Coordinates of C-alpha atoms and ligand atoms in Angstrom, one line a residue:
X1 CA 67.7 23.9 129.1
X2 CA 65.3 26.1 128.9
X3 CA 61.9 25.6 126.8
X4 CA 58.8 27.7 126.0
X5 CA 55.9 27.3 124.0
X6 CA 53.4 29.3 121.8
X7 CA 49.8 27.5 121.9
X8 CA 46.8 29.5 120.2
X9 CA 44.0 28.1 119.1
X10 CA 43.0 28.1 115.6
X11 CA 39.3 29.6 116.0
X12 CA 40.2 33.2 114.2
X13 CA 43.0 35.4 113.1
X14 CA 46.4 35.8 115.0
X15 CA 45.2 38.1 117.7
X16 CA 47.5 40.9 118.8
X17 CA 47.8 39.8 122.5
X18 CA 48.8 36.4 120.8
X19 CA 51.8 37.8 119.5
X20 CA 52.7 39.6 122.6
X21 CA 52.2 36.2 124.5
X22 CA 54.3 34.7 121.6
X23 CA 57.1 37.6 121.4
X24 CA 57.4 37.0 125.1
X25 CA 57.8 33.2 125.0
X26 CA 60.1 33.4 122.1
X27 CA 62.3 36.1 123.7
X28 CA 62.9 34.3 126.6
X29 CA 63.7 31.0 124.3
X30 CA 66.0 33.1 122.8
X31 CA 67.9 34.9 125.6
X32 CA 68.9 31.4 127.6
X33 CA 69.7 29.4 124.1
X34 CA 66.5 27.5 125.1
X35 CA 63.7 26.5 122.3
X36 CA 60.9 27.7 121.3
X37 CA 58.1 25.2 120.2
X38 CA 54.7 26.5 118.3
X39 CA 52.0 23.9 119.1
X40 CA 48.7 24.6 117.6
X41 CA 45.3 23.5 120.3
X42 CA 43.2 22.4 117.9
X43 CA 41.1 19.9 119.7
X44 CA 38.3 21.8 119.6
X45 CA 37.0 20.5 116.4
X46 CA 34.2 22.9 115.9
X47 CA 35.9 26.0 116.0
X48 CA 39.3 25.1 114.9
X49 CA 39.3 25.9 110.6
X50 CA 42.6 25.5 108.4
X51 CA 42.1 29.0 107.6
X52 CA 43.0 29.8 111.2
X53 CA 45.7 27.2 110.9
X54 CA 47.4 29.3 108.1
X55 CA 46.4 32.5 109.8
X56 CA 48.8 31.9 112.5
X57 CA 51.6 30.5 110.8
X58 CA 51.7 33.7 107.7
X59 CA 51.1 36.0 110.9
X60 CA 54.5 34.0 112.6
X61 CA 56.2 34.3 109.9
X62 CA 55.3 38.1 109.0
X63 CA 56.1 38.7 112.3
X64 CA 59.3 36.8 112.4
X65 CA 58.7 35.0 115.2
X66 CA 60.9 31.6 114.5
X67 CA 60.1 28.6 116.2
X68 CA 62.6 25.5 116.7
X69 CA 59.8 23.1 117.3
X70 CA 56.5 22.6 115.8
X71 CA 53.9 23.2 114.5
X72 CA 53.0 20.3 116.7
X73 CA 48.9 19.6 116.3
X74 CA 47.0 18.2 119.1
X75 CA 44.5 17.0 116.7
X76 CA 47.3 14.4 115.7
X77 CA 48.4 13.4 119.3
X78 CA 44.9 11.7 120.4
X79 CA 46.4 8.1 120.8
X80 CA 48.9 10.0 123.4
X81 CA 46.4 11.5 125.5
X82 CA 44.2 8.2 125.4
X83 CA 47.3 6.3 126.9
X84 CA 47.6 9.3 129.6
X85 CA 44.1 8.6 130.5
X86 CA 44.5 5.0 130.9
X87 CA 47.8 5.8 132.9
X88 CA 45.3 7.8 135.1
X89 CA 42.6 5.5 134.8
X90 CA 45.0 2.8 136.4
X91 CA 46.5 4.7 138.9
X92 CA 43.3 5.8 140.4
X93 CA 43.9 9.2 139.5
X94 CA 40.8 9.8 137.0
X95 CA 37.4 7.3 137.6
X96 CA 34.4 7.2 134.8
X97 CA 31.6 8.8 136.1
X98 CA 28.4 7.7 134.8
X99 CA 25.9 11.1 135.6
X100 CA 24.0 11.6 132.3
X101 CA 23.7 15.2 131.2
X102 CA 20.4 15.8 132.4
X103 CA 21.4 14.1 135.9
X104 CA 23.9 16.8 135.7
X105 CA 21.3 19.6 134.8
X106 CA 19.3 18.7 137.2
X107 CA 21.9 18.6 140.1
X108 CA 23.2 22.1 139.1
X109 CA 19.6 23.6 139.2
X110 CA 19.2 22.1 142.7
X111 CA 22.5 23.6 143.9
X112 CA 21.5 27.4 142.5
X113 CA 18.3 26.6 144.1
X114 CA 20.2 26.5 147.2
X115 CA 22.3 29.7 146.4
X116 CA 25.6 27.3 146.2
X117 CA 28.2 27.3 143.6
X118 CA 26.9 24.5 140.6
X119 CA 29.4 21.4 141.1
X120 CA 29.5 17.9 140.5
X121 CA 29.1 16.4 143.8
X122 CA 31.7 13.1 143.0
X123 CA 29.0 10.7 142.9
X124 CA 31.1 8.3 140.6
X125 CA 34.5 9.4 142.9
X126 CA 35.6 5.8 144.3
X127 CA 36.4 6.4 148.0
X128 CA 37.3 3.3 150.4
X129 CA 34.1 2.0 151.7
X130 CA 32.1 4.2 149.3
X131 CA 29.3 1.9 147.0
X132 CA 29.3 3.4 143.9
X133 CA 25.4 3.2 142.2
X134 CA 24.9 0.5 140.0
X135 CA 26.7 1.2 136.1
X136 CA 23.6 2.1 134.2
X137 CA 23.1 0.2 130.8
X138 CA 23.8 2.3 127.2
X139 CA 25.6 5.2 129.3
X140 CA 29.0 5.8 128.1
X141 CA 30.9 8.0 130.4
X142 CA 33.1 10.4 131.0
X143 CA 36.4 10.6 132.5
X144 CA 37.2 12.8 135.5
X145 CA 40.4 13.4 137.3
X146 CA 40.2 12.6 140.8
X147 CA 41.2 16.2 142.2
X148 CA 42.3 16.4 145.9
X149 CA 40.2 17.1 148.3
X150 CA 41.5 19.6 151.1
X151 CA 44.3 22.0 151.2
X152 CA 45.6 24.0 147.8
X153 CA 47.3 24.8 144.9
X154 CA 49.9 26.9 145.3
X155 CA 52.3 28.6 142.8
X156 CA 54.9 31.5 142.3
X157 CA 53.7 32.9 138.9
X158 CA 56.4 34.8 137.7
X159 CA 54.4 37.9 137.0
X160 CA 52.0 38.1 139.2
X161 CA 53.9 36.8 142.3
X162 CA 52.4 33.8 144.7
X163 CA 48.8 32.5 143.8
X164 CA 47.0 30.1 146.3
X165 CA 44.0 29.0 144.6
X166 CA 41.8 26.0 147.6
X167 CA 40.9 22.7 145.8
X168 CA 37.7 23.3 147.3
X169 CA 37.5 25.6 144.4
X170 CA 38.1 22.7 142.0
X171 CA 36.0 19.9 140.5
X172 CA 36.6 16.4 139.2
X173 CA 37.5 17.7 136.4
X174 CA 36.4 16.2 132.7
X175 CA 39.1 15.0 131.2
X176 CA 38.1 12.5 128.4
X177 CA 33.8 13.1 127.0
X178 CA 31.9 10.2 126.3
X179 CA 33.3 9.4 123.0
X180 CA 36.6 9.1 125.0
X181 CA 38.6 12.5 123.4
X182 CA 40.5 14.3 125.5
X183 CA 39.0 17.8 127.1
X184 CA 41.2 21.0 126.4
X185 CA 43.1 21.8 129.6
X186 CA 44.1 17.5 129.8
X187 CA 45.7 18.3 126.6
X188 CA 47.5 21.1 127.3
X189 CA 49.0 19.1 130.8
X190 CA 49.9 16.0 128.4
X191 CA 51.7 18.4 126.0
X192 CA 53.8 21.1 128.2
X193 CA 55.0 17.5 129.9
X194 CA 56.0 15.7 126.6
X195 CA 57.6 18.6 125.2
X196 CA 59.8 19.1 128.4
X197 CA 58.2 22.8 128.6
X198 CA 59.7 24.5 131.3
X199 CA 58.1 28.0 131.5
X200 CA 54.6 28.5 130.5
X201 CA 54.0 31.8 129.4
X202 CA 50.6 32.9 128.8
X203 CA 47.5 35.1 129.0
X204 CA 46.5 35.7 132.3
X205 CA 43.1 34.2 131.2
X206 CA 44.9 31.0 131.3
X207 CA 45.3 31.6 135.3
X208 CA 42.3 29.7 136.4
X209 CA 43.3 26.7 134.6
X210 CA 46.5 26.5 135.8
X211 CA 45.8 24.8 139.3
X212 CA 43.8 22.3 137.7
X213 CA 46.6 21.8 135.3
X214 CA 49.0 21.8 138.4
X215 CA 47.3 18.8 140.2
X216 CA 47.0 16.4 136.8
X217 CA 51.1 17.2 136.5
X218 CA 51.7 16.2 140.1
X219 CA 49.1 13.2 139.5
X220 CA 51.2 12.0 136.6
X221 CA 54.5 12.5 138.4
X222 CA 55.4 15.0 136.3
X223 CA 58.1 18.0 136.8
X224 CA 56.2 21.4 137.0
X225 CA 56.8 24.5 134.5
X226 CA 57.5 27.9 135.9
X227 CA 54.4 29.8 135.0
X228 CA 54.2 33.4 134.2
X229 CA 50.6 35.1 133.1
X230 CA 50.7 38.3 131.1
X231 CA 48.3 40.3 131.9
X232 CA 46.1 42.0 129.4
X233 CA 46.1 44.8 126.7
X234 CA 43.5 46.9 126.5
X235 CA 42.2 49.5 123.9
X236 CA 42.7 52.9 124.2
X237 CA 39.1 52.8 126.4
X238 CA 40.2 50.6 128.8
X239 CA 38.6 48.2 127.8
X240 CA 39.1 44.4 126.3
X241 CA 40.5 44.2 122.7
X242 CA 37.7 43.3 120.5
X243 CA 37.4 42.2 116.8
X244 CA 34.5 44.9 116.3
X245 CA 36.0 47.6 118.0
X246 CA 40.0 47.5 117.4
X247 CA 42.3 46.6 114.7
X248 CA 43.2 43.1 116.6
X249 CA 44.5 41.1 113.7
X250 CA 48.0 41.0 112.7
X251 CA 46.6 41.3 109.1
X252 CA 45.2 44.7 110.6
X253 CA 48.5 46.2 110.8
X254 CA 50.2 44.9 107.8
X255 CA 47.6 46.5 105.7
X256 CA 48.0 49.6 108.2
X257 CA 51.7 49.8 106.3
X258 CA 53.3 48.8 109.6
X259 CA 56.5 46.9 109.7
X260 CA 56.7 44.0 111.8
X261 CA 59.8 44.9 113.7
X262 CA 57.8 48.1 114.7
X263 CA 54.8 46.2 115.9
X264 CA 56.7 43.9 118.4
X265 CA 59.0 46.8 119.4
X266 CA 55.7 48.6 120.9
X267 CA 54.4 45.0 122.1
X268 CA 57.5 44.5 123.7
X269 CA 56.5 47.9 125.4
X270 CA 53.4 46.9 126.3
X271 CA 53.4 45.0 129.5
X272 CA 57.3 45.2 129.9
X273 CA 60.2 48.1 130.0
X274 CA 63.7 48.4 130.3
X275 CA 64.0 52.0 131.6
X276 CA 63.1 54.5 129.4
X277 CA 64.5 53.0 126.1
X278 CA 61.4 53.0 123.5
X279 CA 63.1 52.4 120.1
X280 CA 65.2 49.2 120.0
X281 CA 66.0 46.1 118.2
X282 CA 64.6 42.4 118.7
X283 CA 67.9 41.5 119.3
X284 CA 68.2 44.5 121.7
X285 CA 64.9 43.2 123.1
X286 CA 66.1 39.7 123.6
X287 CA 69.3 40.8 125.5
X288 CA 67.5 42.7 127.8
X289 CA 64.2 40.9 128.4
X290 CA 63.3 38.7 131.7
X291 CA 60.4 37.6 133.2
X292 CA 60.8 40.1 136.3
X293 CA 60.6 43.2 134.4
X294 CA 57.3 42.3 133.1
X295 CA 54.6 44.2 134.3
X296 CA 51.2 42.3 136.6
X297 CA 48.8 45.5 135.6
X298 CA 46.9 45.1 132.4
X299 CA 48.5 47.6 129.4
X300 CA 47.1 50.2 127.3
X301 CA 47.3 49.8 123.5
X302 CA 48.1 53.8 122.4
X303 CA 47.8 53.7 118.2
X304 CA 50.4 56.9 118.3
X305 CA 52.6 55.6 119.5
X306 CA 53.0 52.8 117.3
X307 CA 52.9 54.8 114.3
X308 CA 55.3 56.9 116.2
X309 CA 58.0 53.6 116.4
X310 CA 56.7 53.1 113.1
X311 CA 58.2 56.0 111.8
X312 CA 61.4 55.2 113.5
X313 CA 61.9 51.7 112.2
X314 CA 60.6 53.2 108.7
X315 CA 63.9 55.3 108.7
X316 CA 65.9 52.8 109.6
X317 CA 64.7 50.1 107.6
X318 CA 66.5 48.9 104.3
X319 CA 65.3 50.7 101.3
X320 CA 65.6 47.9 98.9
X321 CA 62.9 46.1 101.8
X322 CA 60.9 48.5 101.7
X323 CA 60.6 49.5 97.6
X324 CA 59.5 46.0 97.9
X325 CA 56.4 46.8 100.1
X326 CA 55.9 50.5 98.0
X327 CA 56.4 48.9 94.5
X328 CA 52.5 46.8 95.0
X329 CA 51.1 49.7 96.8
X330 CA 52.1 52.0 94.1
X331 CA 50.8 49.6 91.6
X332 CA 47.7 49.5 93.3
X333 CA 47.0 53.3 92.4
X334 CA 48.3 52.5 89.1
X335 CA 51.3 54.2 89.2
X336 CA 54.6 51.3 87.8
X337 CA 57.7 52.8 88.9
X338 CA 59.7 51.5 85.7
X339 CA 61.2 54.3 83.2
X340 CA 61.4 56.8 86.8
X341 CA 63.5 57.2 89.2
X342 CA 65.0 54.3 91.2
X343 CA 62.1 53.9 93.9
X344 CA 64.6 53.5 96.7
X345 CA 66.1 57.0 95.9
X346 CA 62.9 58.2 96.3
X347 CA 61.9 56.6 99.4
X348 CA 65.3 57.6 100.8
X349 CA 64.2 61.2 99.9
X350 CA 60.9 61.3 101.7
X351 CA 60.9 58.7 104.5
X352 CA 61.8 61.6 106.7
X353 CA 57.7 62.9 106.3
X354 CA 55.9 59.4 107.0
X355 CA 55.3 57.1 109.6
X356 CA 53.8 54.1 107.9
X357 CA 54.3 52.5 104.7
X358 CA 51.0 53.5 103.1
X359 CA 51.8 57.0 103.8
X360 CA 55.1 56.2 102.3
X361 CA 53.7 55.2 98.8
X362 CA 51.4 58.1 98.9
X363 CA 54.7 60.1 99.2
X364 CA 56.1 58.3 96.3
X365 CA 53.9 59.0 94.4
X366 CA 54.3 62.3 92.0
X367 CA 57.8 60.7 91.0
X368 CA 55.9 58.6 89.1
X369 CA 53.0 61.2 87.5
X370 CA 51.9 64.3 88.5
X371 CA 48.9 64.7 91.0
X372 CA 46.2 66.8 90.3
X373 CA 46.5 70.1 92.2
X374 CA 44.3 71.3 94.7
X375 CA 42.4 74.4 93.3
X376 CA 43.2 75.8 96.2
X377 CA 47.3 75.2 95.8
X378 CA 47.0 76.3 92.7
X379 CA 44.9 79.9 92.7
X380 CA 47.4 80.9 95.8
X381 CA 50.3 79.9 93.7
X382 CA 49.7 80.0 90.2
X383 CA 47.9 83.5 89.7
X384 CA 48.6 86.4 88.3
X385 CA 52.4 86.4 86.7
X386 CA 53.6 83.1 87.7
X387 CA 53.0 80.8 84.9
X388 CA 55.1 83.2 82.9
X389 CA 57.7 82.7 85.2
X390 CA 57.9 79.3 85.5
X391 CA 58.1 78.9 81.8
X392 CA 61.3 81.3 82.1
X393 CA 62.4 79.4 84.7
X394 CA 62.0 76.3 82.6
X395 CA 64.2 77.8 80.2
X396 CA 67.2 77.8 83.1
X397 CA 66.7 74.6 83.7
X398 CA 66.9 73.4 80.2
X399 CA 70.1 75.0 79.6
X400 CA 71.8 73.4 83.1
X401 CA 75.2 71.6 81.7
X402 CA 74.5 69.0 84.6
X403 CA 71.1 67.7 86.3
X404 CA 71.8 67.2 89.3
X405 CA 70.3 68.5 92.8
X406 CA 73.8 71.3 93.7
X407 CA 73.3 72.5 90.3
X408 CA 69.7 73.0 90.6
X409 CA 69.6 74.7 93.8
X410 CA 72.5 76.7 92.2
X411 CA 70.0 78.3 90.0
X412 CA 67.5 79.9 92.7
X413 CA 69.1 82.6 94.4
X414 CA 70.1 84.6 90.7
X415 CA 66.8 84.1 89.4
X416 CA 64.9 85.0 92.3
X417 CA 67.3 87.9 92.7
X418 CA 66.4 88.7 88.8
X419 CA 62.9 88.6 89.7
X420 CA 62.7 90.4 92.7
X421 CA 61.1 87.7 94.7
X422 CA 61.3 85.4 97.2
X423 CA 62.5 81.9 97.3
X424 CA 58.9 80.6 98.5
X425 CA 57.5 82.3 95.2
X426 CA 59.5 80.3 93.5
X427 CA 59.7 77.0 95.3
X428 CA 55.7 76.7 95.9
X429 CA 54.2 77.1 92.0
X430 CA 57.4 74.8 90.9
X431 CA 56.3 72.3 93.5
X432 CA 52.4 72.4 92.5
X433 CA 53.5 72.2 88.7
X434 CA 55.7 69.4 89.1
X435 CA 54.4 67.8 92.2
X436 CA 50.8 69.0 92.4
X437 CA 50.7 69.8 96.0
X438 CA 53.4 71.9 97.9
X439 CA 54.3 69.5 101.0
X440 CA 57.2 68.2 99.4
X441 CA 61.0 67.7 100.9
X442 CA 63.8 70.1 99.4
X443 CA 62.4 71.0 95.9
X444 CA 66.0 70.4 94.4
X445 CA 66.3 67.3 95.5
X446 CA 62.8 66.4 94.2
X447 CA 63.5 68.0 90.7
X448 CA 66.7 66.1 90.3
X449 CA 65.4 62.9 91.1
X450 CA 62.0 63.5 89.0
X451 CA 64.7 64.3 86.3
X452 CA 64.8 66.9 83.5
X453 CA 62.4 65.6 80.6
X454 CA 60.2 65.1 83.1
X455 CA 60.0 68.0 85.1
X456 CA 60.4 70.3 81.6
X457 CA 57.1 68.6 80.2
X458 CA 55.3 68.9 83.7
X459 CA 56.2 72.9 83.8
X460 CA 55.3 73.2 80.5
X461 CA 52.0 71.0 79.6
Ligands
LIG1 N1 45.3 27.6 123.4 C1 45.2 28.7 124.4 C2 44.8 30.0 123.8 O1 44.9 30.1 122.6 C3 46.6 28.9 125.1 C4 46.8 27.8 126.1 C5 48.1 27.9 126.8 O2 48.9 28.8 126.5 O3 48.2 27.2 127.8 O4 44.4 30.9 124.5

């Protein structure tokens, strides 16, 4: 049975890479029937806010990432990791180490003195036949785990391939402070054991932990995960996603007027492929997702390209869904949509023209009231004889027994014909009178939707 987990930490917004990590997870949940637990790490007290908190579960759920487990908090498990520490404490797996923080200070200053590595030097590690110093009065310590000493940890990571990291790289490890909580990465160990997790998919940032995470599993007797480290996405630069440079929040691209579906299609992309397909489903996602098609080399985020899916999930999306996200945009710029035409007509009509939902409203808009022309729109189209003519031309379609888009169009060739002019010099002023800019779709269409009272008192105010 297979089980994954998402497990941010509350310090900020839902990151971007978050969701990646979380649409991976999730997807492979979902294509083994496994489950998918959300767990939020929020032992760091300082940084964790309830605003984060709620952050991450609207971004979930905007994002439609549905979890079977969870939201499990860590801030509510400390009795459980306390009992793992005394399991650790009696099995000689963890010792209290009594070096004050100075002591510590001190040490490290001596080591980079010497040009070696800063380390604790296991001066409280019990060995047989090792005195341990004399407990010191008023101290309360720490809690290490009692790494190995010699040889390494050693793990296929499913995306990156085999990893061999020496224990000489690894400490005694902190895993309860003074005051006896429980330090992050013990957590995590105590957690991905007690909910049975049995692949941990993560940021690659996570990869230096994971040998230290390895040992304290084995110390505990516990089964190891499958672990698989997704490497990085990086801006359009190269570089690392930041807050100040790049739209990183999910929040960010909800107010962009992107649709959810399109933002983990392109995450999905990012890191991972399935040939050349681009444009798919989550559900098409799920079937086809697995670990081994995911990518070891750090992806670019390309903002086109996005908006470019966008644009393809826009036209496929319900239009009832999305006259829902229009409707407060719309109302935004004041326009209400009641007493015009029905909005998902509309957005049927020019969804063609838009990539994102913003855009979409903006389309939307001269259904609803006329925009103020460009000067520009209007000198090129509206000199000379033209208002004339589009009063005469008002006067056809006044008299039209029905009002609807054939019938309209029905009326352009004859009077152009009549005229002696082209369709454009009819077409553009009637746009920029009824629409007030000339990048509209089929001007038919748009007259028969706007409908007739309307468009009569637009061509002739
Ligand atoms: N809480 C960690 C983070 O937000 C993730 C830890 C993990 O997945 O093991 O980066």
């Amino acid at each position: 049975m297979i089980r994954t987990r998402f497990a941010p930490s509350p310090t900020g917004f839902l990151h971007i890479g978050g969701v990646r990590t979380a649409l991976f997870s999730w997807a492979y949940a979902r294509k083994h029937g496994g489950t998918f637990v959300l767990r939020v790490e929020d032992t760091d007290l300082e940084r964790s806010t309830p605003e984060s908190v709620k952050a991450i579960l609207d971004g979930m759920h905007w994002v439609g990432l549905d979890y079977d487990e969870g939201p499990f908090y860590q801030t509510q498990r400390f009795d459980r990791y306390k009992a793992v520490i005394q399991q650790l404490l009696d099995t000689g797996h963890a010792y209290h180490c009594y070096m004050s923080k100075d002591e510590l200070d001190a040490l490290r200053a001596e080591q980079e003195a010497r040009g070696e590595k800063p380390r604790y030097n296991r001066l409280w590690r019990p060995e047989a036949g090792k005195n341990l110093p004399p407990v010191p009065e008023g101290v309360a310590p720490v809690v290490r785990f009692r790494n190995p000493v010699g040889g390494s940890v050693v793990w296929e990571d499913a995306v990156k391939g085999r990893i061999e990291i020496s224990n000489e790289e690894l400490d005694d490890l902190i895993i309860a402070r003074p005051d006896g909580s429980p330090t992050y990465n013990f957590c995590v160990v105590v957690d991905d054991w007690d909910m049975h997790i049995t692949h941990v998919i993560r940021g690659d940032d996570h990869v230096n932990n994971t040998p230290r995470q390895i040992n304290i599993l084995k110390a505990l007797g516990a089964p190891l995960p499958v672990y698989a480290h997704l490497p990085m996405i990086l801006n359009e630069n190269g570089q690392k996603m930041s807050k100040r440079r790049d739209a990183v929040s999910v929040v960010d691209y909800a107010g962009q007027g992107i649709l959810p579906e399109a933002l983990l299609n392109y995450l999905a992309r990012l890191g991972w492929g399935h040939g050349d397909d681009e444009f798919f489903s989550m559900q098409q996602f799920v079937e086809w997702f697995d670990l081994e098609n995911v990518s070891a080399s750090p992806s670019r985020f390309n903002h086109e390209k996005l908006l470019w899916l966008n644009g393809l999930h826009l036209k496929a999306a319900d239009l009832g869904r999305l006259a829902e996200l229009v409707r407060p945009r719309l109302a935004e710029s004041g326009i209400a949509t009641d007493g015009g035409p029905r909005l998902e007509d509309v957005i049927a009509l020019v969804r063609e023209r838009v990539q994102d939902v913003n855009a979409l409203a903006r389309e939307c808009d001269y259904f609803y009231r006329k925009r103020t022309a460009d000067s520009a729109d209007v000198e090129k189209h509206l000199a000379g004889d033209a208002p004339a003519r589009m009063a005469r031309f008002a006067e056809r379609l006044a008299a039209l027994p029905q009002w609807e888009t054939e019938a309209i169009h029905g009326l352009f060739k004859p009077f152009c014909a009549e005229e002696g002019i082209k369709m454009g010099q009819l077409g553009m002023p009637l746009r920029v009178l009824v629409c007030g800019t000339t990048q509209t779709p089929s001007v038919d269409a748009v007259l028969a939707l706007i409908g007739r009272d309307e468009v009569l008192r637009r061509l002739t105010a």
